[in-house]
Amino acid sequence: MKEHFVINIGRQLGSGGKDIAAIIARRLGIRVYDKELINLAAEQSGLCAEFFEKADEKESRNVLSTMIGYLRSPFAGGCANVPNVLSNDALFQIQSDVIRDLAEKESCIFVGRCADYILREHPRRVDVFISADDEDRIRRICDRQGCTAEEARAQMERGDARRADYYNYYSSKSWGAASTYHLCINSSVFGDEGTADFILDFASHKLDMKF
């Protein structure tokens, strides 16, 4: 782990966080993990990816659910007849183990999924939160979803609320608060490429590395 580093990116919906992460990953020649973590967690646990997709960045309220699903053998081989005994907490734990394992093996970028909190003990990490002006977020969502501005704003509000609930539930910090991260940046100021430049410059100082 001594030579490896991680960049953890939290983001508002429509801020371009995933696109910016991809730009940084391409420039550094490292991998970015977002929804890929769902398949990796499914492979490692022997569970179906559907379990993780349903719990994806959603907080758990089912505190009475069991951790039985953390054992591989009972659920290896298909979702159809599996009892609903898995809490989102159990799935979060499995995904957390995958994140820690990846951070131990390689330098990489994680988008969302409380990676900054999960890796809070990692000695070489950079925690970033990306926001953007509402008009730019709405425009990006409209372009991608082919929806109206009203629909985009509703998606934006629901998405942010879901991410905040998830993060605040599993961590001891506040999603989007400046004190939670090493760097908070508004992508509307610099654009995607410029934001990637800024994050890389910050990371090079934080990690004492040349990129």
mmCIF file with all atom_site columns, C-alpha atoms in Angstrom:
data_model
loop_
_atom_site.group_PDB
_atom_site.id
_atom_site.type_symbol
_atom_site.label_atom_id
_atom_site.label_alt_id
_atom_site.label_comp_id
_atom_site.label_asym_id
_atom_site.label_entity_id
_atom_site.label_seq_id
_atom_site.pdbx_PDB_ins_code
_atom_site.Cartn_x
_atom_site.Cartn_y
_atom_site.Cartn_z
_atom_site.occupancy
_atom_site.B_iso_or_equiv
_atom_site.pdbx_formal_charge
_atom_site.auth_seq_id
_atom_site.auth_comp_id
_atom_site.auth_asym_id
_atom_site.auth_atom_id
_atom_site.pdbx_PDB_model_num
ATOM 1   C CA . MET A 1 1   ? 0.000   0.000   0.000   1.00 0.00 ? 1   MET A CA 1
ATOM 2   C CA . LYS A 1 2   ? 2.967   2.300   0.561   1.00 0.00 ? 2   LYS A CA 1
ATOM 3   C CA . GLU A 1 3   ? 3.303   3.182   -3.127  1.00 0.00 ? 3   GLU A CA 1
ATOM 4   C CA . HIS A 1 4   ? -0.371  2.931   -4.014  1.00 0.00 ? 4   HIS A CA 1
ATOM 5   C CA . PHE A 1 5   ? -2.712  5.889   -3.803  1.00 0.00 ? 5   PHE A CA 1
ATOM 6   C CA . VAL A 1 6   ? -6.450  6.371   -4.166  1.00 0.00 ? 6   VAL A CA 1
ATOM 7   C CA . ILE A 1 7   ? -8.576  9.295   -5.263  1.00 0.00 ? 7   ILE A CA 1
ATOM 8   C CA . ASN A 1 8   ? -12.102 9.165   -3.854  1.00 0.00 ? 8   ASN A CA 1
ATOM 9   C CA . ILE A 1 9   ? -14.679 11.273  -5.624  1.00 0.00 ? 9   ILE A CA 1
ATOM 10  C CA . GLY A 1 10  ? -18.051 12.223  -4.181  1.00 0.00 ? 10  GLY A CA 1
ATOM 11  C CA . ARG A 1 11  ? -20.316 14.167  -6.501  1.00 0.00 ? 11  ARG A CA 1
ATOM 12  C CA . GLN A 1 12  ? -23.634 15.859  -6.981  1.00 0.00 ? 12  GLN A CA 1
ATOM 13  C CA . LEU A 1 13  ? -25.840 14.272  -9.615  1.00 0.00 ? 13  LEU A CA 1
ATOM 14  C CA . GLY A 1 14  ? -25.152 15.979  -12.936 1.00 0.00 ? 14  GLY A CA 1
ATOM 15  C CA . SER A 1 15  ? -21.878 17.552  -11.818 1.00 0.00 ? 15  SER A CA 1
ATOM 16  C CA . GLY A 1 16  ? -19.803 15.422  -14.177 1.00 0.00 ? 16  GLY A CA 1
ATOM 17  C CA . GLY A 1 17  ? -18.061 13.509  -11.406 1.00 0.00 ? 17  GLY A CA 1
ATOM 18  C CA . LYS A 1 18  ? -17.891 10.232  -13.297 1.00 0.00 ? 18  LYS A CA 1
ATOM 19  C CA . ASP A 1 19  ? -16.666 11.915  -16.499 1.00 0.00 ? 19  ASP A CA 1
ATOM 20  C CA . ILE A 1 20  ? -14.001 13.819  -14.576 1.00 0.00 ? 20  ILE A CA 1
ATOM 21  C CA . ALA A 1 21  ? -12.926 10.629  -12.802 1.00 0.00 ? 21  ALA A CA 1
ATOM 22  C CA . ALA A 1 22  ? -12.552 8.954   -16.206 1.00 0.00 ? 22  ALA A CA 1
ATOM 23  C CA . ILE A 1 23  ? -10.376 11.825  -17.462 1.00 0.00 ? 23  ILE A CA 1
ATOM 24  C CA . ILE A 1 24  ? -8.108  11.589  -14.407 1.00 0.00 ? 24  ILE A CA 1
ATOM 25  C CA . ALA A 1 25  ? -7.904  7.796   -14.676 1.00 0.00 ? 25  ALA A CA 1
ATOM 26  C CA . ARG A 1 26  ? -6.941  8.022   -18.350 1.00 0.00 ? 26  ARG A CA 1
ATOM 27  C CA . ARG A 1 27  ? -4.213  10.561  -17.667 1.00 0.00 ? 27  ARG A CA 1
ATOM 28  C CA . LEU A 1 28  ? -2.755  8.548   -14.781 1.00 0.00 ? 28  LEU A CA 1
ATOM 29  C CA . GLY A 1 29  ? -3.164  5.167   -16.442 1.00 0.00 ? 29  GLY A CA 1
ATOM 30  C CA . ILE A 1 30  ? -5.161  3.756   -13.538 1.00 0.00 ? 30  ILE A CA 1
ATOM 31  C CA . ARG A 1 31  ? -8.657  2.316   -13.214 1.00 0.00 ? 31  ARG A CA 1
ATOM 32  C CA . VAL A 1 32  ? -11.795 4.051   -12.046 1.00 0.00 ? 32  VAL A CA 1
ATOM 33  C CA . TYR A 1 33  ? -14.369 2.055   -10.105 1.00 0.00 ? 33  TYR A CA 1
ATOM 34  C CA . ASP A 1 34  ? -18.007 3.047   -9.956  1.00 0.00 ? 34  ASP A CA 1
ATOM 35  C CA . LYS A 1 35  ? -20.768 0.592   -10.815 1.00 0.00 ? 35  LYS A CA 1
ATOM 36  C CA . GLU A 1 36  ? -18.057 -1.955  -11.642 1.00 0.00 ? 36  GLU A CA 1
ATOM 37  C CA . LEU A 1 37  ? -17.909 -2.513  -7.887  1.00 0.00 ? 37  LEU A CA 1
ATOM 38  C CA . ILE A 1 38  ? -21.331 -4.161  -8.052  1.00 0.00 ? 38  ILE A CA 1
ATOM 39  C CA . ASN A 1 39  ? -20.071 -6.974  -10.264 1.00 0.00 ? 39  ASN A CA 1
ATOM 40  C CA . LEU A 1 40  ? -16.866 -7.337  -8.263  1.00 0.00 ? 40  LEU A CA 1
ATOM 41  C CA . ALA A 1 41  ? -18.808 -7.564  -5.002  1.00 0.00 ? 41  ALA A CA 1
ATOM 42  C CA . ALA A 1 42  ? -21.121 -10.142 -6.549  1.00 0.00 ? 42  ALA A CA 1
ATOM 43  C CA . GLU A 1 43  ? -18.175 -12.228 -7.757  1.00 0.00 ? 43  GLU A CA 1
ATOM 44  C CA . GLN A 1 44  ? -16.393 -12.071 -4.416  1.00 0.00 ? 44  GLN A CA 1
ATOM 45  C CA . SER A 1 45  ? -19.469 -12.937 -2.344  1.00 0.00 ? 45  SER A CA 1
ATOM 46  C CA . GLY A 1 46  ? -21.064 -15.482 -4.655  1.00 0.00 ? 46  GLY A CA 1
ATOM 47  C CA . LEU A 1 47  ? -24.268 -13.426 -4.651  1.00 0.00 ? 47  LEU A CA 1
ATOM 48  C CA . CYS A 1 48  ? -26.187 -12.083 -7.614  1.00 0.00 ? 48  CYS A CA 1
ATOM 49  C CA . ALA A 1 49  ? -25.404 -8.565  -8.767  1.00 0.00 ? 49  ALA A CA 1
ATOM 50  C CA . GLU A 1 50  ? -29.137 -7.824  -8.457  1.00 0.00 ? 50  GLU A CA 1
ATOM 51  C CA . PHE A 1 51  ? -28.806 -7.679  -4.671  1.00 0.00 ? 51  PHE A CA 1
ATOM 52  C CA . PHE A 1 52  ? -26.163 -4.971  -4.907  1.00 0.00 ? 52  PHE A CA 1
ATOM 53  C CA . GLU A 1 53  ? -27.987 -3.064  -7.655  1.00 0.00 ? 53  GLU A CA 1
ATOM 54  C CA . LYS A 1 54  ? -31.105 -2.798  -5.482  1.00 0.00 ? 54  LYS A CA 1
ATOM 55  C CA . ALA A 1 55  ? -29.049 -1.495  -2.556  1.00 0.00 ? 55  ALA A CA 1
ATOM 56  C CA . ASP A 1 56  ? -26.839 0.745   -4.731  1.00 0.00 ? 56  ASP A CA 1
ATOM 57  C CA . GLU A 1 57  ? -26.179 3.972   -2.770  1.00 0.00 ? 57  GLU A CA 1
ATOM 58  C CA . LYS A 1 58  ? -29.351 3.530   -0.715  1.00 0.00 ? 58  LYS A CA 1
ATOM 59  C CA . GLU A 1 59  ? -29.219 3.658   3.056   1.00 0.00 ? 59  GLU A CA 1
ATOM 60  C CA . SER A 1 60  ? -30.301 0.683   5.154   1.00 0.00 ? 60  SER A CA 1
ATOM 61  C CA . ARG A 1 61  ? -33.121 0.977   7.657   1.00 0.00 ? 61  ARG A CA 1
ATOM 62  C CA . ASN A 1 62  ? -33.596 -2.755  8.155   1.00 0.00 ? 62  ASN A CA 1
ATOM 63  C CA . VAL A 1 63  ? -31.488 -3.143  11.278  1.00 0.00 ? 63  VAL A CA 1
ATOM 64  C CA . LEU A 1 64  ? -33.052 -6.519  12.118  1.00 0.00 ? 64  LEU A CA 1
ATOM 65  C CA . SER A 1 65  ? -31.886 -8.170  8.895   1.00 0.00 ? 65  SER A CA 1
ATOM 66  C CA . THR A 1 66  ? -29.210 -10.797 9.197   1.00 0.00 ? 66  THR A CA 1
ATOM 67  C CA . MET A 1 67  ? -25.650 -11.049 7.984   1.00 0.00 ? 67  MET A CA 1
ATOM 68  C CA . ILE A 1 68  ? -26.244 -14.645 6.859   1.00 0.00 ? 68  ILE A CA 1
ATOM 69  C CA . GLY A 1 69  ? -25.840 -13.564 3.253   1.00 0.00 ? 69  GLY A CA 1
ATOM 70  C CA . TYR A 1 70  ? -22.214 -12.708 3.926   1.00 0.00 ? 70  TYR A CA 1
ATOM 71  C CA . LEU A 1 71  ? -21.467 -16.432 3.793   1.00 0.00 ? 71  LEU A CA 1
ATOM 72  C CA . ARG A 1 72  ? -20.971 -17.553 0.231   1.00 0.00 ? 72  ARG A CA 1
ATOM 73  C CA . SER A 1 73  ? -22.198 -21.105 0.062   1.00 0.00 ? 73  SER A CA 1
ATOM 74  C CA . PRO A 1 74  ? -25.926 -20.789 0.845   1.00 0.00 ? 74  PRO A CA 1
ATOM 75  C CA . PHE A 1 75  ? -26.537 -18.347 -1.995  1.00 0.00 ? 75  PHE A CA 1
ATOM 76  C CA . ALA A 1 76  ? -24.104 -19.440 -4.655  1.00 0.00 ? 76  ALA A CA 1
ATOM 77  C CA . GLY A 1 77  ? -25.883 -19.962 -7.903  1.00 0.00 ? 77  GLY A CA 1
ATOM 78  C CA . GLY A 1 78  ? -28.808 -17.670 -8.669  1.00 0.00 ? 78  GLY A CA 1
ATOM 79  C CA . CYS A 1 79  ? -31.215 -15.171 -7.156  1.00 0.00 ? 79  CYS A CA 1
ATOM 80  C CA . ALA A 1 80  ? -34.588 -16.669 -7.896  1.00 0.00 ? 80  ALA A CA 1
ATOM 81  C CA . ASN A 1 81  ? -35.164 -18.685 -4.745  1.00 0.00 ? 81  ASN A CA 1
ATOM 82  C CA . VAL A 1 82  ? -32.976 -16.778 -2.307  1.00 0.00 ? 82  VAL A CA 1
ATOM 83  C CA . PRO A 1 83  ? -34.799 -15.604 0.830   1.00 0.00 ? 83  PRO A CA 1
ATOM 84  C CA . ASN A 1 84  ? -34.738 -11.875 1.483   1.00 0.00 ? 84  ASN A CA 1
ATOM 85  C CA . VAL A 1 85  ? -32.410 -12.096 4.467   1.00 0.00 ? 85  VAL A CA 1
ATOM 86  C CA . LEU A 1 86  ? -29.777 -9.653  3.312   1.00 0.00 ? 86  LEU A CA 1
ATOM 87  C CA . SER A 1 87  ? -29.792 -6.151  4.723   1.00 0.00 ? 87  SER A CA 1
ATOM 88  C CA . ASN A 1 88  ? -28.239 -3.257  2.880   1.00 0.00 ? 88  ASN A CA 1
ATOM 89  C CA . ASP A 1 89  ? -25.763 -3.186  5.780   1.00 0.00 ? 89  ASP A CA 1
ATOM 90  C CA . ALA A 1 90  ? -24.536 -6.672  4.870   1.00 0.00 ? 90  ALA A CA 1
ATOM 91  C CA . LEU A 1 91  ? -24.191 -5.695  1.209   1.00 0.00 ? 91  LEU A CA 1
ATOM 92  C CA . PHE A 1 92  ? -22.370 -2.514  2.212   1.00 0.00 ? 92  PHE A CA 1
ATOM 93  C CA . GLN A 1 93  ? -19.904 -4.602  4.220   1.00 0.00 ? 93  GLN A CA 1
ATOM 94  C CA . ILE A 1 94  ? -19.211 -6.883  1.266   1.00 0.00 ? 94  ILE A CA 1
ATOM 95  C CA . GLN A 1 95  ? -18.699 -3.922  -1.071  1.00 0.00 ? 95  GLN A CA 1
ATOM 96  C CA . SER A 1 96  ? -16.468 -2.252  1.545   1.00 0.00 ? 96  SER A CA 1
ATOM 97  C CA . ASP A 1 97  ? -14.238 -5.324  1.598   1.00 0.00 ? 97  ASP A CA 1
ATOM 98  C CA . VAL A 1 98  ? -13.933 -5.147  -2.191  1.00 0.00 ? 98  VAL A CA 1
ATOM 99  C CA . ILE A 1 99  ? -12.956 -1.456  -2.023  1.00 0.00 ? 99  ILE A CA 1
ATOM 100 C CA . ARG A 1 100 ? -10.312 -2.118  0.641   1.00 0.00 ? 100 ARG A CA 1
ATOM 101 C CA . ASP A 1 101 ? -8.929  -5.044  -1.340  1.00 0.00 ? 101 ASP A CA 1
ATOM 102 C CA . LEU A 1 102 ? -8.613  -2.969  -4.515  1.00 0.00 ? 102 LEU A CA 1
ATOM 103 C CA . ALA A 1 103 ? -6.966  -0.086  -2.645  1.00 0.00 ? 103 ALA A CA 1
ATOM 104 C CA . GLU A 1 104 ? -4.463  -2.553  -1.185  1.00 0.00 ? 104 GLU A CA 1
ATOM 105 C CA . LYS A 1 105 ? -3.548  -3.940  -4.608  1.00 0.00 ? 105 LYS A CA 1
ATOM 106 C CA . GLU A 1 106 ? -3.479  -0.921  -6.917  1.00 0.00 ? 106 GLU A CA 1
ATOM 107 C CA . SER A 1 107 ? -3.704  2.806   -7.346  1.00 0.00 ? 107 SER A CA 1
ATOM 108 C CA . CYS A 1 108 ? -7.218  3.674   -8.477  1.00 0.00 ? 108 CYS A CA 1
ATOM 109 C CA . ILE A 1 109 ? -10.151 6.068   -8.363  1.00 0.00 ? 109 ILE A CA 1
ATOM 110 C CA . PHE A 1 110 ? -13.425 5.346   -6.577  1.00 0.00 ? 110 PHE A CA 1
ATOM 111 C CA . VAL A 1 111 ? -16.595 7.234   -7.419  1.00 0.00 ? 111 VAL A CA 1
ATOM 112 C CA . GLY A 1 112 ? -19.113 7.438   -4.582  1.00 0.00 ? 112 GLY A CA 1
ATOM 113 C CA . ARG A 1 113 ? -20.059 4.468   -2.374  1.00 0.00 ? 113 ARG A CA 1
ATOM 114 C CA . CYS A 1 114 ? -18.569 6.014   0.770   1.00 0.00 ? 114 CYS A CA 1
ATOM 115 C CA . ALA A 1 115 ? -15.098 5.047   -0.458  1.00 0.00 ? 115 ALA A CA 1
ATOM 116 C CA . ASP A 1 116 ? -13.531 8.024   1.322   1.00 0.00 ? 116 ASP A CA 1
ATOM 117 C CA . TYR A 1 117 ? -15.028 6.856   4.620   1.00 0.00 ? 117 TYR A CA 1
ATOM 118 C CA . ILE A 1 118 ? -14.242 3.189   4.012   1.00 0.00 ? 118 ILE A CA 1
ATOM 119 C CA . LEU A 1 119 ? -10.628 4.094   3.224   1.00 0.00 ? 119 LEU A CA 1
ATOM 120 C CA . ARG A 1 120 ? -10.293 6.736   5.937   1.00 0.00 ? 120 ARG A CA 1
ATOM 121 C CA . GLU A 1 121 ? -7.236  4.939   7.341   1.00 0.00 ? 121 GLU A CA 1
ATOM 122 C CA . HIS A 1 122 ? -5.515  4.745   3.945   1.00 0.00 ? 122 HIS A CA 1
ATOM 123 C CA . PRO A 1 123 ? -2.304  6.789   4.259   1.00 0.00 ? 123 PRO A CA 1
ATOM 124 C CA . ARG A 1 124 ? -2.250  7.890   0.601   1.00 0.00 ? 124 ARG A CA 1
ATOM 125 C CA . ARG A 1 125 ? -5.707  9.047   -0.320  1.00 0.00 ? 125 ARG A CA 1
ATOM 126 C CA . VAL A 1 126 ? -7.243  12.207  -1.735  1.00 0.00 ? 126 VAL A CA 1
ATOM 127 C CA . ASP A 1 127 ? -10.914 12.836  -0.959  1.00 0.00 ? 127 ASP A CA 1
ATOM 128 C CA . VAL A 1 128 ? -12.688 15.126  -3.415  1.00 0.00 ? 128 VAL A CA 1
ATOM 129 C CA . PHE A 1 129 ? -16.254 16.389  -3.719  1.00 0.00 ? 129 PHE A CA 1
ATOM 130 C CA . ILE A 1 130 ? -17.465 17.757  -7.066  1.00 0.00 ? 130 ILE A CA 1
ATOM 131 C CA . SER A 1 131 ? -20.426 20.093  -7.314  1.00 0.00 ? 131 SER A CA 1
ATOM 132 C CA . ALA A 1 132 ? -21.731 22.245  -10.174 1.00 0.00 ? 132 ALA A CA 1
ATOM 133 C CA . ASP A 1 133 ? -24.165 25.057  -10.821 1.00 0.00 ? 133 ASP A CA 1
ATOM 134 C CA . ASP A 1 134 ? -27.770 23.894  -11.096 1.00 0.00 ? 134 ASP A CA 1
ATOM 135 C CA . GLU A 1 135 ? -28.128 25.095  -14.702 1.00 0.00 ? 135 GLU A CA 1
ATOM 136 C CA . ASP A 1 136 ? -25.127 23.034  -15.798 1.00 0.00 ? 136 ASP A CA 1
ATOM 137 C CA . ARG A 1 137 ? -26.302 19.985  -13.886 1.00 0.00 ? 137 ARG A CA 1
ATOM 138 C CA . ILE A 1 138 ? -29.755 20.204  -15.439 1.00 0.00 ? 138 ILE A CA 1
ATOM 139 C CA . ARG A 1 139 ? -28.269 20.638  -18.901 1.00 0.00 ? 139 ARG A CA 1
ATOM 140 C CA . ARG A 1 140 ? -26.033 17.574  -18.467 1.00 0.00 ? 140 ARG A CA 1
ATOM 141 C CA . ILE A 1 141 ? -28.909 15.422  -17.219 1.00 0.00 ? 141 ILE A CA 1
ATOM 142 C CA . CYS A 1 142 ? -31.160 16.581  -20.068 1.00 0.00 ? 142 CYS A CA 1
ATOM 143 C CA . ASP A 1 143 ? -28.472 15.752  -22.635 1.00 0.00 ? 143 ASP A CA 1
ATOM 144 C CA . ARG A 1 144 ? -27.973 12.270  -21.216 1.00 0.00 ? 144 ARG A CA 1
ATOM 145 C CA . GLN A 1 145 ? -31.559 11.354  -20.396 1.00 0.00 ? 145 GLN A CA 1
ATOM 146 C CA . GLY A 1 146 ? -33.357 13.213  -23.156 1.00 0.00 ? 146 GLY A CA 1
ATOM 147 C CA . CYS A 1 147 ? -35.725 14.680  -20.567 1.00 0.00 ? 147 CYS A CA 1
ATOM 148 C CA . THR A 1 148 ? -37.180 18.092  -19.820 1.00 0.00 ? 148 THR A CA 1
ATOM 149 C CA . ALA A 1 149 ? -35.547 20.583  -17.475 1.00 0.00 ? 149 ALA A CA 1
ATOM 150 C CA . GLU A 1 150 ? -38.298 19.951  -14.919 1.00 0.00 ? 150 GLU A CA 1
ATOM 151 C CA . GLU A 1 151 ? -37.708 16.205  -15.045 1.00 0.00 ? 151 GLU A CA 1
ATOM 152 C CA . ALA A 1 152 ? -33.958 16.765  -14.784 1.00 0.00 ? 152 ALA A CA 1
ATOM 153 C CA . ARG A 1 153 ? -34.350 18.957  -11.712 1.00 0.00 ? 153 ARG A CA 1
ATOM 154 C CA . ALA A 1 154 ? -36.539 16.340  -10.055 1.00 0.00 ? 154 ALA A CA 1
ATOM 155 C CA . GLN A 1 155 ? -33.941 13.631  -10.831 1.00 0.00 ? 155 GLN A CA 1
ATOM 156 C CA . MET A 1 156 ? -31.224 15.898  -9.484  1.00 0.00 ? 156 MET A CA 1
ATOM 157 C CA . GLU A 1 157 ? -33.012 16.490  -6.201  1.00 0.00 ? 157 GLU A CA 1
ATOM 158 C CA . ARG A 1 158 ? -33.898 12.824  -5.708  1.00 0.00 ? 158 ARG A CA 1
ATOM 159 C CA . GLY A 1 159 ? -30.385 11.701  -6.614  1.00 0.00 ? 159 GLY A CA 1
ATOM 160 C CA . ASP A 1 160 ? -28.690 14.121  -4.240  1.00 0.00 ? 160 ASP A CA 1
ATOM 161 C CA . ALA A 1 161 ? -31.056 13.214  -1.403  1.00 0.00 ? 161 ALA A CA 1
ATOM 162 C CA . ARG A 1 162 ? -30.417 9.498   -1.944  1.00 0.00 ? 162 ARG A CA 1
ATOM 163 C CA . ARG A 1 163 ? -26.656 9.937   -1.999  1.00 0.00 ? 163 ARG A CA 1
ATOM 164 C CA . ALA A 1 164 ? -26.720 12.140  1.093   1.00 0.00 ? 164 ALA A CA 1
ATOM 165 C CA . ASP A 1 165 ? -28.872 9.633   2.996   1.00 0.00 ? 165 ASP A CA 1
ATOM 166 C CA . TYR A 1 166 ? -26.579 6.773   2.020   1.00 0.00 ? 166 TYR A CA 1
ATOM 167 C CA . TYR A 1 167 ? -23.383 8.594   2.911   1.00 0.00 ? 167 TYR A CA 1
ATOM 168 C CA . ASN A 1 168 ? -24.647 10.075  6.161   1.00 0.00 ? 168 ASN A CA 1
ATOM 169 C CA . TYR A 1 169 ? -26.082 6.741   7.273   1.00 0.00 ? 169 TYR A CA 1
ATOM 170 C CA . TYR A 1 170 ? -22.862 4.776   6.790   1.00 0.00 ? 170 TYR A CA 1
ATOM 171 C CA . SER A 1 171 ? -20.296 7.412   7.730   1.00 0.00 ? 171 SER A CA 1
ATOM 172 C CA . SER A 1 172 ? -19.811 9.722   10.664  1.00 0.00 ? 172 SER A CA 1
ATOM 173 C CA . LYS A 1 173 ? -19.611 12.761  8.384   1.00 0.00 ? 173 LYS A CA 1
ATOM 174 C CA . SER A 1 174 ? -21.869 14.903  6.202   1.00 0.00 ? 174 SER A CA 1
ATOM 175 C CA . TRP A 1 175 ? -22.176 14.376  2.459   1.00 0.00 ? 175 TRP A CA 1
ATOM 176 C CA . GLY A 1 176 ? -21.070 17.458  0.542   1.00 0.00 ? 176 GLY A CA 1
ATOM 177 C CA . ALA A 1 177 ? -19.779 19.364  3.586   1.00 0.00 ? 177 ALA A CA 1
ATOM 178 C CA . ALA A 1 178 ? -16.383 20.986  3.049   1.00 0.00 ? 178 ALA A CA 1
ATOM 179 C CA . SER A 1 179 ? -14.997 19.571  6.303   1.00 0.00 ? 179 SER A CA 1
ATOM 180 C CA . THR A 1 180 ? -15.628 16.029  5.039   1.00 0.00 ? 180 THR A CA 1
ATOM 181 C CA . TYR A 1 181 ? -13.169 16.219  2.120   1.00 0.00 ? 181 TYR A CA 1
ATOM 182 C CA . HIS A 1 182 ? -9.661  17.338  1.292   1.00 0.00 ? 182 HIS A CA 1
ATOM 183 C CA . LEU A 1 183 ? -10.937 19.293  -1.706  1.00 0.00 ? 183 LEU A CA 1
ATOM 184 C CA . CYS A 1 184 ? -14.336 20.599  -2.828  1.00 0.00 ? 184 CYS A CA 1
ATOM 185 C CA . ILE A 1 185 ? -14.562 21.972  -6.351  1.00 0.00 ? 185 ILE A CA 1
ATOM 186 C CA . ASN A 1 186 ? -17.263 23.376  -8.628  1.00 0.00 ? 186 ASN A CA 1
ATOM 187 C CA . SER A 1 187 ? -16.903 21.865  -12.094 1.00 0.00 ? 187 SER A CA 1
ATOM 188 C CA . SER A 1 188 ? -18.872 24.731  -13.649 1.00 0.00 ? 188 SER A CA 1
ATOM 189 C CA . VAL A 1 189 ? -15.890 27.014  -13.028 1.00 0.00 ? 189 VAL A CA 1
ATOM 190 C CA . PHE A 1 190 ? -13.304 24.983  -14.970 1.00 0.00 ? 190 PHE A CA 1
ATOM 191 C CA . GLY A 1 191 ? -15.255 22.479  -17.068 1.00 0.00 ? 191 GLY A CA 1
ATOM 192 C CA . ASP A 1 192 ? -14.504 18.760  -17.003 1.00 0.00 ? 192 ASP A CA 1
ATOM 193 C CA . GLU A 1 193 ? -10.940 18.927  -18.315 1.00 0.00 ? 193 GLU A CA 1
ATOM 194 C CA . GLY A 1 194 ? -10.023 21.931  -16.195 1.00 0.00 ? 194 GLY A CA 1
ATOM 195 C CA . THR A 1 195 ? -11.506 20.332  -13.091 1.00 0.00 ? 195 THR A CA 1
ATOM 196 C CA . ALA A 1 196 ? -9.435  17.220  -13.768 1.00 0.00 ? 196 ALA A CA 1
ATOM 197 C CA . ASP A 1 197 ? -6.351  19.467  -14.076 1.00 0.00 ? 197 ASP A CA 1
ATOM 198 C CA . PHE A 1 198 ? -7.108  21.129  -10.743 1.00 0.00 ? 198 PHE A CA 1
ATOM 199 C CA . ILE A 1 199 ? -7.686  17.836  -8.928  1.00 0.00 ? 199 ILE A CA 1
ATOM 200 C CA . LEU A 1 200 ? -4.485  16.367  -10.329 1.00 0.00 ? 200 LEU A CA 1
ATOM 201 C CA . ASP A 1 201 ? -2.487  19.406  -9.288  1.00 0.00 ? 201 ASP A CA 1
ATOM 202 C CA . PHE A 1 202 ? -3.969  19.222  -5.790  1.00 0.00 ? 202 PHE A CA 1
ATOM 203 C CA . ALA A 1 203 ? -3.371  15.470  -5.577  1.00 0.00 ? 203 ALA A CA 1
ATOM 204 C CA . SER A 1 204 ? 0.248   15.834  -6.636  1.00 0.00 ? 204 SER A CA 1
ATOM 205 C CA . HIS A 1 205 ? 0.833   18.196  -3.688  1.00 0.00 ? 205 HIS A CA 1
ATOM 206 C CA . LYS A 1 206 ? -1.224  16.120  -1.252  1.00 0.00 ? 206 LYS A CA 1
ATOM 207 C CA . LEU A 1 207 ? 0.576   12.884  -2.167  1.00 0.00 ? 207 LEU A CA 1
ATOM 208 C CA . ASP A 1 208 ? 3.955   14.538  -2.835  1.00 0.00 ? 208 ASP A CA 1
ATOM 209 C CA . MET A 1 209 ? 4.053   12.996  -6.314  1.00 0.00 ? 209 MET A CA 1
ATOM 210 C CA . LYS A 1 210 ? 4.548   14.258  -9.823  1.00 0.00 ? 210 LYS A CA 1
ATOM 211 C CA . PHE A 1 211 ? 1.763   13.379  -12.262 1.00 0.00 ? 211 PHE A CA 1
#
